PDB file of C-alpha atoms in Angstrom:
ATOM      1  CA  MET A   1     -66.983  85.526-105.272  1.00 51.00           C
ATOM      2  CA  ASN A   2     -68.695  87.309-108.129  1.00 58.00           C
ATOM      3  CA  MET A   3     -69.475  91.030-108.381  1.00 58.00           C
ATOM      4  CA  LEU A   4     -73.115  90.664-107.261  1.00 55.00           C
ATOM      5  CA  GLN A   5     -72.168  88.765-104.145  1.00 59.00           C
ATOM      6  CA  LYS A   6     -70.026  91.683-102.948  1.00 66.00           C
ATOM      7  CA  PHE A   7     -73.064  94.022-102.588  1.00 67.00           C
ATOM      8  CA  HIS A   8     -75.370  93.881 -99.607  1.00 67.00           C
ATOM      9  CA  PRO A   9     -79.082  94.233-100.321  1.00 74.00           C
ATOM     10  CA  MET A  10     -80.630  97.556 -99.341  1.00 69.00           C
ATOM     11  CA  SER A  11     -83.880  97.798 -97.394  1.00 76.00           C
ATOM     12  CA  ASN A  12     -86.662 100.221 -98.215  1.00 69.00           C
ATOM     13  CA  GLN A  13     -85.447 102.404 -95.268  1.00 70.00           C
ATOM     14  CA  ASP A  14     -81.904 102.429 -96.674  1.00 69.00           C
ATOM     15  CA  LEU A  15     -83.223 103.626-100.031  1.00 62.00           C
ATOM     16  CA  VAL A  16     -85.260 106.409 -98.347  1.00 62.00           C
ATOM     17  CA  MET A  17     -82.239 107.564 -96.353  1.00 64.00           C
ATOM     18  CA  LEU A  18     -80.068 107.547 -99.479  1.00 63.00           C
ATOM     19  CA  GLY A  19     -81.767 110.687-100.895  1.00 59.00           C
ATOM     20  CA  LEU A  20     -83.286 112.215 -97.807  1.00 63.00           C
ATOM     21  CA  ASN A  21     -80.990 115.260 -97.731  1.00 73.00           C
ATOM     22  CA  ASP A  22     -80.613 115.637-101.513  1.00 84.00           C
ATOM     23  CA  VAL A  23     -84.007 115.199-103.173  1.00 89.00           C
ATOM     24  CA  ALA A  24     -87.449 116.646-102.737  1.00 92.00           C
ATOM     25  CA  TYR A  25     -90.548 115.551-104.634  1.00 93.00           C
ATOM     26  CA  ILE A  26     -93.297 117.797-106.044  1.00 95.00           C
ATOM     27  CA  ARG A  27     -96.897 116.416-106.253  1.00 95.00           C
ATOM     28  CA  THR A  28    -100.056 118.036-107.379  1.00 93.00           C
ATOM     29  CA  VAL A  29    -102.632 118.236-104.660  1.00 92.00           C
ATOM     30  CA  PRO A  30    -106.072 119.774-104.505  1.00 88.00           C
ATOM     31  CA  SER A  31    -106.227 123.047-102.533  1.00 73.00           C
ATOM     32  CA  LEU A  32    -109.045 124.561-100.456  1.00 73.00           C
ATOM     33  CA  GLU A  33    -110.026 126.956-103.201  1.00 77.00           C
ATOM     34  CA  GLY A  34    -110.647 124.063-105.669  1.00 78.00           C
ATOM     35  CA  GLN A  35    -107.451 124.704-107.685  1.00 84.00           C
ATOM     36  CA  SER A  36    -104.348 122.578-107.754  1.00 88.00           C
ATOM     37  CA  GLY A  37    -101.586 123.219-105.246  1.00 93.00           C
ATOM     38  CA  PHE A  38     -98.095 121.697-105.383  1.00 95.00           C
ATOM     39  CA  ALA A  39     -96.893 119.793-102.339  1.00 95.00           C
ATOM     40  CA  ILE A  40     -93.152 119.483-101.611  1.00 96.00           C
ATOM     41  CA  HIS A  41     -92.325 116.160-100.059  1.00 94.00           C
ATOM     42  CA  ALA A  42     -89.086 114.894 -98.435  1.00 90.00           C
ATOM     43  CA  ALA A  43     -87.586 111.679 -99.810  1.00 82.00           C
ATOM     44  CA  ASP A  44     -89.290 109.715 -97.030  1.00 81.00           C
ATOM     45  CA  GLY A  45     -92.714 110.985 -98.123  1.00 86.00           C
ATOM     46  CA  THR A  46     -93.118 113.663 -95.399  1.00 90.00           C
ATOM     47  CA  GLU A  47     -95.107 116.608 -96.760  1.00 93.00           C
ATOM     48  CA  MET A  48     -93.176 119.773 -95.996  1.00 93.00           C
ATOM     49  CA  LEU A  49     -95.001 122.614 -97.837  1.00 95.00           C
ATOM     50  CA  VAL A  50     -97.766 123.370-100.333  1.00 94.00           C
ATOM     51  CA  VAL A  51     -97.244 126.268-102.738  1.00 94.00           C
ATOM     52  CA  ASP A  52     -99.241 127.727-105.718  1.00 91.00           C
ATOM     53  CA  SER A  53     -97.018 126.861-108.615  1.00 93.00           C
ATOM     54  CA  VAL A  54     -94.439 124.348-109.841  1.00 94.00           C
ATOM     55  CA  ALA A  55     -91.944 127.156-110.395  1.00 96.00           C
ATOM     56  CA  LEU A  56     -92.224 128.281-106.782  1.00 97.00           C
ATOM     57  CA  ALA A  57     -91.882 124.649-105.561  1.00 96.00           C
ATOM     58  CA  MET A  58     -88.768 124.143-107.665  1.00 96.00           C
ATOM     59  CA  ALA A  59     -87.186 127.419-106.581  1.00 97.00           C
ATOM     60  CA  THR A  60     -87.915 126.626-102.900  1.00 96.00           C
ATOM     61  CA  ILE A  61     -86.269 123.171-103.203  1.00 95.00           C
ATOM     62  CA  ARG A  62     -83.215 124.559-105.029  1.00 96.00           C
ATOM     63  CA  GLN A  63     -82.803 127.354-102.472  1.00 96.00           C
ATOM     64  CA  ASN A  64     -82.438 124.553 -99.889  1.00 93.00           C
ATOM     65  CA  ASP A  65     -79.701 122.927-101.902  1.00 92.00           C
ATOM     66  CA  MET A  66     -81.897 120.036-102.954  1.00 91.00           C
ATOM     67  CA  GLU A  67     -82.794 118.563-106.379  1.00 91.00           C
ATOM     68  CA  PRO A  68     -86.534 118.723-107.244  1.00 93.00           C
ATOM     69  CA  LEU A  69     -88.259 115.786-108.853  1.00 89.00           C
ATOM     70  CA  LEU A  70     -91.792 115.805-110.243  1.00 87.00           C
ATOM     71  CA  VAL A  71     -94.161 112.940-109.277  1.00 82.00           C
ATOM     72  CA  HIS A  72     -97.123 112.215-111.527  1.00 69.00           C
TER      73      HIS A  72
END
């Protein structure tokens, strides 16, 4: 058996669960005032919070012991 045969394929759900408690994503979203807001999303895509700045989004994520990632 070669090295690749030892690994089991991961489903999309397996990949989502892999970073669910460790990673949060930041996306730019339009706000009601016509300016950009910054949405914080869980690894599974669930929107958790919208804040006014990237710095605040990153600080919020880090305060919750997670790693922030920017999504373009």
